[in-house]
PDB file of C-alpha atoms in Angstrom:
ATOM      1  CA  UNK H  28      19.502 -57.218 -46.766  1.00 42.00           C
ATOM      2  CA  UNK H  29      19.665 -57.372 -50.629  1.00 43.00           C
ATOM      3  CA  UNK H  30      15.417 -56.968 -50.704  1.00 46.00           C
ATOM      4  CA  UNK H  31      16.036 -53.311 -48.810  1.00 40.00           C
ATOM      5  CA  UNK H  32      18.813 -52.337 -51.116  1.00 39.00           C
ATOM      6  CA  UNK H  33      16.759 -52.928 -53.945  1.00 41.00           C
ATOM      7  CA  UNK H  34      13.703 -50.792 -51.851  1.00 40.00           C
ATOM      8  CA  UNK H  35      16.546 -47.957 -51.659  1.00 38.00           C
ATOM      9  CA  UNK H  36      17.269 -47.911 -55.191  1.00 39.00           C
ATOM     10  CA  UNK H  37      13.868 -48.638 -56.728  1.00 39.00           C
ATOM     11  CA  UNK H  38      12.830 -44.506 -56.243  1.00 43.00           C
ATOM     12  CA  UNK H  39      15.820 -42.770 -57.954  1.00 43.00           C
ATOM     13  CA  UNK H  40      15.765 -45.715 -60.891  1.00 43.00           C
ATOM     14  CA  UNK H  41      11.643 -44.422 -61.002  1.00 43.00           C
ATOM     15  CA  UNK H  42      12.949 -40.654 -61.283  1.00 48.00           C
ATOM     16  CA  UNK H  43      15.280 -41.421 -63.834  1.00 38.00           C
ATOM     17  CA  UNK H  44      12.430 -43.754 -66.073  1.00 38.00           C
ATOM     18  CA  UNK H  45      10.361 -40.527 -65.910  1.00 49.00           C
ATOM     19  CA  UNK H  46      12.554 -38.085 -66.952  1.00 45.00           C
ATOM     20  CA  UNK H  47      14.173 -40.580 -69.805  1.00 41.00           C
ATOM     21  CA  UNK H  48      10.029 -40.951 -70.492  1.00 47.00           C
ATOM     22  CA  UNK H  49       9.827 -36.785 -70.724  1.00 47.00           C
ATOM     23  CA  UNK H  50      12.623 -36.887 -73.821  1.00 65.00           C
ATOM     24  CA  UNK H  51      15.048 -35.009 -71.964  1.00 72.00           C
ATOM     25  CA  UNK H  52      16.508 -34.694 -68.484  1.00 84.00           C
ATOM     26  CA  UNK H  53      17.107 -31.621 -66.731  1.00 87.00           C
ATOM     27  CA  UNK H  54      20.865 -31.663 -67.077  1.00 90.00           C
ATOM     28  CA  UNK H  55      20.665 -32.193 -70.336  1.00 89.00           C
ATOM     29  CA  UNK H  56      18.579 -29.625 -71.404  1.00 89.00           C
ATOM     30  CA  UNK H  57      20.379 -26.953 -69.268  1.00 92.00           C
ATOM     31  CA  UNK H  58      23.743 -28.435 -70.344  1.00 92.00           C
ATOM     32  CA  UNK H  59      22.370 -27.855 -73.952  1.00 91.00           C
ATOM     33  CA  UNK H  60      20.712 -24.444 -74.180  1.00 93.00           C
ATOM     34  CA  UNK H  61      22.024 -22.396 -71.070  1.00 95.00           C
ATOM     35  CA  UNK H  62      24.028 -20.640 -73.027  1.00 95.00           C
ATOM     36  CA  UNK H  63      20.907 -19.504 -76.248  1.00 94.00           C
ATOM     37  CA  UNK H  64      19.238 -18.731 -72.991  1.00 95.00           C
ATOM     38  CA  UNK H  65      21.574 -16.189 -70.965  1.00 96.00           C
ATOM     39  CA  UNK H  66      22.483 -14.986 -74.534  1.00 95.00           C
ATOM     40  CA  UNK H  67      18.778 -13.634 -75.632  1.00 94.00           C
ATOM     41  CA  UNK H  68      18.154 -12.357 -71.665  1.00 94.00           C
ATOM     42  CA  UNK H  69      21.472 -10.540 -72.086  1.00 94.00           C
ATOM     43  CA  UNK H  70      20.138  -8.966 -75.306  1.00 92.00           C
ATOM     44  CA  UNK H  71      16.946  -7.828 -73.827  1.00 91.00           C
ATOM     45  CA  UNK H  72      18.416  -6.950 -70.760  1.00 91.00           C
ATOM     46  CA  UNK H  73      21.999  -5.431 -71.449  1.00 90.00           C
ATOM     47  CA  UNK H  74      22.697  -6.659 -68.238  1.00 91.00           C
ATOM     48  CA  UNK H  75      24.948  -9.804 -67.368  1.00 92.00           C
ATOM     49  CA  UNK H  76      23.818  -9.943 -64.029  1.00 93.00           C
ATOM     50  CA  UNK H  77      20.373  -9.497 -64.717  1.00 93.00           C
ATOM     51  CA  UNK H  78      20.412 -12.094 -67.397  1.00 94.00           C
ATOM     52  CA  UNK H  79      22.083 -14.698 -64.953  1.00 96.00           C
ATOM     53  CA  UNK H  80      18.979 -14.066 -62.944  1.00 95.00           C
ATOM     54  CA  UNK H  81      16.262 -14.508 -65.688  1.00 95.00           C
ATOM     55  CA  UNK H  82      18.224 -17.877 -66.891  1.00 96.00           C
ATOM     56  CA  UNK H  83      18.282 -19.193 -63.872  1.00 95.00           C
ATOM     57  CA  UNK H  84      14.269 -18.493 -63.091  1.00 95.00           C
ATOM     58  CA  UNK H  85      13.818 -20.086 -66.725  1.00 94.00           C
ATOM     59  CA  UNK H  86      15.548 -23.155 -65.533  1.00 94.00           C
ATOM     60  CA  UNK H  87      13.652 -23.397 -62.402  1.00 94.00           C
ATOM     61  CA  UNK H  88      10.215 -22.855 -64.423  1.00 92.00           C
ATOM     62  CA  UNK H  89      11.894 -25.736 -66.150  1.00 92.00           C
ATOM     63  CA  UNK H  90      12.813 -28.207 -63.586  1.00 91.00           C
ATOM     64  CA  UNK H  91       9.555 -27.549 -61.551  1.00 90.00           C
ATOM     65  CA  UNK H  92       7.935 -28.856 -65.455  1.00 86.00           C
ATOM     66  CA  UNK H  93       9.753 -30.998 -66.714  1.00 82.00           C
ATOM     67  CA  UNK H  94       7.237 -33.604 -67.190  1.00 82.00           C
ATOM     68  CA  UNK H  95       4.521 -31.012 -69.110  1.00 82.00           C
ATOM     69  CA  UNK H  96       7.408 -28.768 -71.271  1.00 82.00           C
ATOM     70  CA  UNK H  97       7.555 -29.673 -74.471  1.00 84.00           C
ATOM     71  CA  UNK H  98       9.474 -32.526 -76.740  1.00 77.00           C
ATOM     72  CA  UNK H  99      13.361 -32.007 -77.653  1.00 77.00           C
ATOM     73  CA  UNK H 100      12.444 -30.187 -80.754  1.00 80.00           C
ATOM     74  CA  UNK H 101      10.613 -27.366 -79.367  1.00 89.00           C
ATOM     75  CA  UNK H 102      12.394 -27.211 -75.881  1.00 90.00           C
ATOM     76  CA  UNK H 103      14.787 -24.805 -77.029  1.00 91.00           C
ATOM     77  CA  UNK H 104      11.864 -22.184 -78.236  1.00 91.00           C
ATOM     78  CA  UNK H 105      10.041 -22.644 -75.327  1.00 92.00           C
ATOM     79  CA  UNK H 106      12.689 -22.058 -72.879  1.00 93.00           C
ATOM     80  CA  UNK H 107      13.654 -18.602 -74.930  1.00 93.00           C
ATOM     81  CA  UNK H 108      10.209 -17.826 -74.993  1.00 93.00           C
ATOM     82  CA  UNK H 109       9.656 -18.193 -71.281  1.00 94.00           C
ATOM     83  CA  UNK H 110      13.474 -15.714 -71.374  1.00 95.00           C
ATOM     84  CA  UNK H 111      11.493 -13.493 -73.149  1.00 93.00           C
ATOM     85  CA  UNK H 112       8.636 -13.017 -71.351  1.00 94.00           C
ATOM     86  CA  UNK H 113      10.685 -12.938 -68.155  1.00 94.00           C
ATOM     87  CA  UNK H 114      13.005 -10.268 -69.935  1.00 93.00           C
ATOM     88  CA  UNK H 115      10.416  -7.996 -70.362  1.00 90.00           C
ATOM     89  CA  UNK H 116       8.749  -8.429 -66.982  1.00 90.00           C
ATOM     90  CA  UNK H 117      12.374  -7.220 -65.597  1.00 88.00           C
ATOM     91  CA  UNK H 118      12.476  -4.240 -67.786  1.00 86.00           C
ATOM     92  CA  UNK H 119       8.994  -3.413 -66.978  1.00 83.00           C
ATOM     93  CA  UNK H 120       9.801  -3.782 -63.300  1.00 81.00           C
ATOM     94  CA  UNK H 121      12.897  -1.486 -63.917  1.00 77.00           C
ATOM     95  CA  UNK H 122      10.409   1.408 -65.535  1.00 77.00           C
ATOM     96  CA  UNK H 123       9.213   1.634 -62.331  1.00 69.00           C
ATOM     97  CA  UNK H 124      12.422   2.787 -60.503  1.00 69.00           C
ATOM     98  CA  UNK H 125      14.279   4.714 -63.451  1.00 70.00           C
ATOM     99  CA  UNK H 126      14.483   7.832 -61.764  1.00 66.00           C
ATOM    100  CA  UNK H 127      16.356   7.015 -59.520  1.00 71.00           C
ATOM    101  CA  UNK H 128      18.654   4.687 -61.031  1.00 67.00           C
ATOM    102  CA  UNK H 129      18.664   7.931 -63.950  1.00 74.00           C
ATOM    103  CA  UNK H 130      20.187  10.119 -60.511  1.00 74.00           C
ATOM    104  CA  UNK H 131      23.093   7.510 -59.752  1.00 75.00           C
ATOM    105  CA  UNK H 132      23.716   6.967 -63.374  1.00 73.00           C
ATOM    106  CA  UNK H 133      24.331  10.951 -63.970  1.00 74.00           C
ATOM    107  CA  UNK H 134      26.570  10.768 -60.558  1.00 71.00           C
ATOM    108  CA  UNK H 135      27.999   8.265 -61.829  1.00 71.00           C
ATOM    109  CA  UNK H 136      29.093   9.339 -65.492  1.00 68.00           C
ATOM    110  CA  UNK H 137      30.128  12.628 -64.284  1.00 66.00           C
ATOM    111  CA  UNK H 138      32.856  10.938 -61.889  1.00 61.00           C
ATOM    112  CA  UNK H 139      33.927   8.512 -64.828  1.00 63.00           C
ATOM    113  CA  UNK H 140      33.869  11.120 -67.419  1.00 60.00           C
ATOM    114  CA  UNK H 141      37.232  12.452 -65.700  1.00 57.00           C
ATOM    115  CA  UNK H 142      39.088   9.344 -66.080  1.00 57.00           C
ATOM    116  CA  UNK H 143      40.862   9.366 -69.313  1.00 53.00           C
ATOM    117  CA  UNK H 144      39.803   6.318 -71.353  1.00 59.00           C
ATOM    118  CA  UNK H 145      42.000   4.477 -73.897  1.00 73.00           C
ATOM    119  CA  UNK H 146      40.525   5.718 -77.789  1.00 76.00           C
ATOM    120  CA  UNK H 147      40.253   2.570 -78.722  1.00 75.00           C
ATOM    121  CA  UNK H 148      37.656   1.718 -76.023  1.00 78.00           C
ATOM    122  CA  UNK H 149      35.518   4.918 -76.680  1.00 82.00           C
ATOM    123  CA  UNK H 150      35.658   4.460 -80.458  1.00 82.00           C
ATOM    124  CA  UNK H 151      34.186   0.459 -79.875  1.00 79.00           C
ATOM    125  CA  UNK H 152      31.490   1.957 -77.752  1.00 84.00           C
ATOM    126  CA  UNK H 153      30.246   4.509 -79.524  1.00 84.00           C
ATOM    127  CA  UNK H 154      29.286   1.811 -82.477  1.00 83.00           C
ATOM    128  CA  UNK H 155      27.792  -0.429 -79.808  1.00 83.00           C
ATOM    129  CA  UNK H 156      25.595   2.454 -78.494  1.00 85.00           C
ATOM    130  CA  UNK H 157      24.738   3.432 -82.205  1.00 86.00           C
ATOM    131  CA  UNK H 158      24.044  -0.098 -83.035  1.00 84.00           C
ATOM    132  CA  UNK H 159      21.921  -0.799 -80.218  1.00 85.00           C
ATOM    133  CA  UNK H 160      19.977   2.623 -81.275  1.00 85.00           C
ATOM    134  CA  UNK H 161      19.714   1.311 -84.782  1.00 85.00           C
ATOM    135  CA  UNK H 162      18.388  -2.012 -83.212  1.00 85.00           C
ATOM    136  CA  UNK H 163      15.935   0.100 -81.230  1.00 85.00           C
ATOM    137  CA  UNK H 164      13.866   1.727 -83.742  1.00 88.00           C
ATOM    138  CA  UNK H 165      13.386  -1.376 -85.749  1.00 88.00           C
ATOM    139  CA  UNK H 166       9.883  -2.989 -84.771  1.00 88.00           C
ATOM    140  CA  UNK H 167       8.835  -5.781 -83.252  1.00 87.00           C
ATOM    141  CA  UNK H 168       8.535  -8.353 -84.481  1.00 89.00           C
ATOM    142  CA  UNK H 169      11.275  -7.730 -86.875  1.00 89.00           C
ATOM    143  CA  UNK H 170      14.124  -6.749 -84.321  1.00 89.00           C
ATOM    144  CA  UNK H 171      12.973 -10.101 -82.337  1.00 89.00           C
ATOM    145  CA  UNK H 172      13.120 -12.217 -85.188  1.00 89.00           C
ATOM    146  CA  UNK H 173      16.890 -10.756 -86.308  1.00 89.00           C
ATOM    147  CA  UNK H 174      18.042 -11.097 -82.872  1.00 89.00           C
ATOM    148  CA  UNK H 175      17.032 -14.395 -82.551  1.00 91.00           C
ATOM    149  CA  UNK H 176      18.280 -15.224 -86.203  1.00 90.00           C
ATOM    150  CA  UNK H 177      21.967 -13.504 -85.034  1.00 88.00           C
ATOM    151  CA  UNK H 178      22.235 -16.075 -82.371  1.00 88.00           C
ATOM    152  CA  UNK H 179      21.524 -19.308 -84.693  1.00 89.00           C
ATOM    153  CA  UNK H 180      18.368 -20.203 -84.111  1.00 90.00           C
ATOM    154  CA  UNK H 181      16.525 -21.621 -87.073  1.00 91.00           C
ATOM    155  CA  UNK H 182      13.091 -20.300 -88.724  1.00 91.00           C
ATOM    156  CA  UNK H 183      11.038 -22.633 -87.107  1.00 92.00           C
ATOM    157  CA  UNK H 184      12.630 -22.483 -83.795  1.00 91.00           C
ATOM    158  CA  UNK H 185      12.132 -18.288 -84.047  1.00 91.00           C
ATOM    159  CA  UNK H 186       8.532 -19.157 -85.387  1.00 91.00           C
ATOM    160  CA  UNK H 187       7.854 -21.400 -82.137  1.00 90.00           C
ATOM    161  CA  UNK H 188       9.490 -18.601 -79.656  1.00 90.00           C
ATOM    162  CA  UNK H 189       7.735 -15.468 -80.811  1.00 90.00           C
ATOM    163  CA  UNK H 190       4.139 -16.919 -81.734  1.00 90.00           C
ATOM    164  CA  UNK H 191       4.674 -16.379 -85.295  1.00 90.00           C
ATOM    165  CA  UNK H 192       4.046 -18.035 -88.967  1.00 91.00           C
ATOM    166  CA  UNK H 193       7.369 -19.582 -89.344  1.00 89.00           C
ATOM    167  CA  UNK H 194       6.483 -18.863 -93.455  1.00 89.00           C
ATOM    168  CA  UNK H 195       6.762 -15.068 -92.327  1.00 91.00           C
ATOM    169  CA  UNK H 196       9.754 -15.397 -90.280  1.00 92.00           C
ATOM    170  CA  UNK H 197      11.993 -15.400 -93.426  1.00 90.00           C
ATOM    171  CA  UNK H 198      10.575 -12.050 -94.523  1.00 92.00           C
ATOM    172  CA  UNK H 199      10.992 -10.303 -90.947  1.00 92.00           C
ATOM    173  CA  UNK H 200      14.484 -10.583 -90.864  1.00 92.00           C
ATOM    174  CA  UNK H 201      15.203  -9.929 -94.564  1.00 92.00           C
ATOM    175  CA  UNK H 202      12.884  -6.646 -93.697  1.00 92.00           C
ATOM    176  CA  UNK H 203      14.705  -6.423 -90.565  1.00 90.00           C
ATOM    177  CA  UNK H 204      18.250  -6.373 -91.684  1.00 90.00           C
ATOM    178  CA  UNK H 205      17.207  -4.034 -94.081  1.00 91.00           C
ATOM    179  CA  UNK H 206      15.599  -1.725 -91.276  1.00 90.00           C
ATOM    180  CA  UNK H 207      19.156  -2.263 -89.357  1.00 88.00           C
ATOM    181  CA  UNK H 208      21.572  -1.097 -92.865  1.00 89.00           C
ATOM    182  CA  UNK H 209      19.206   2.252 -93.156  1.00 88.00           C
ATOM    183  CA  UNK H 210      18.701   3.195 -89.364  1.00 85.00           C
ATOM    184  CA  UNK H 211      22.427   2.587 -88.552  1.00 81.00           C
ATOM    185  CA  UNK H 212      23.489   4.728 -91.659  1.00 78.00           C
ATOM    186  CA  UNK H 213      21.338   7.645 -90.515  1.00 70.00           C
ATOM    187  CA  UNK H 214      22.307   7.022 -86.648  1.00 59.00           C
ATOM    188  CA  UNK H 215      25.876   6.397 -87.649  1.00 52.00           C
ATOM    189  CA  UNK H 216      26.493   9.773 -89.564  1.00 53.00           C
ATOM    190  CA  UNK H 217      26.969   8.096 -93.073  1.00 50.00           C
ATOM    191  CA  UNK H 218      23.900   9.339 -94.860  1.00 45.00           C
TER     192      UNK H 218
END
């Protein structure tokens, strides 16, 4: 009895020697960048929903590779790299059917617009919208690498995500920010 008890356990012990062999397990990884994840779909996206479904595709891509992603050091770029890419495969997807999403939205608006809204709330949206324009005419690679900066990620780890010369990463989001202070004055009214 003891020789097929040790048959039973011998298989998930083997699992567990490769992914300890990989540098990271699954649950680690996930338990350690889901959140950098959902955060840079949500900022591509500006949709929760649609950024829950992009992190959890990049965590499938993930699990189905464990064994060829890369070490712990680079993990974290390459899983908000893959975000990326699948980010902009969504938008491009939603090009495709923005007229009629553009119909409901107008329906939609016009039936909210009669609701009175606290002032509070519109004031706090209307610098969201005219941050996120201000963010929109910066270009890429500079809004990428300021986003990515904004949610803590170091130079090297932006350099690894986006392709880039970590020695020019530096200079993108000091140019970037600096974009972001003269867009937002002209888009905010205070120039």
């Amino acid at each position: 009895m003891s020789g097929r008890v040790e048959a039973l356990a011998t298989p998930a012990q083997g699992t567990y020697k490769e992914e300890m062999a990989a540098g990271v397990s699954f649950d680690e990884a996930f338990a350690l960048h889901n959140r950098a994840v959902f955060r840079t779909a949500r900022s591509y996206l500006r949709d929760p929903g649609l950024a829950e479904d992009v992190t959890q595709e990049v965590f499938l891509r993930l699990y189905k590779n464990l064994e060829s992603a890369p070490s712990d050091d680079l993990l974290r770029a390459w899983l908000l790299r893959v975000t990326i890419n699948l980010a902009l495969n969504t938008i491009r997807g939603q090009n495709r059917s923005a007229v009629r999403d553009d119909e409901y939205f107008k329906s939609e608006v016009s039936h909210f617009e009669a609701l009175p809204a606290p002032a509070e709330e519109y004031e706090r949206k209307q610098l969201v919208e005219k941050a996120r324009k201000a963010l929109e005419k910066i270009k890429e690679p500079m809004r990428s690498c300021l986003t990515l900066k904004q949610q803590g990620l170091s130079y090297k780890e932006i350099a690894e995500a986006l392709s880039l010369n970590e020695t020019s990463v530096g200079s993108y989001v000091a140019r970037a920010r600096k974009e972001f202070v003269r867009v937002y004055g002209k888009v905010g009214g205070r120039k």
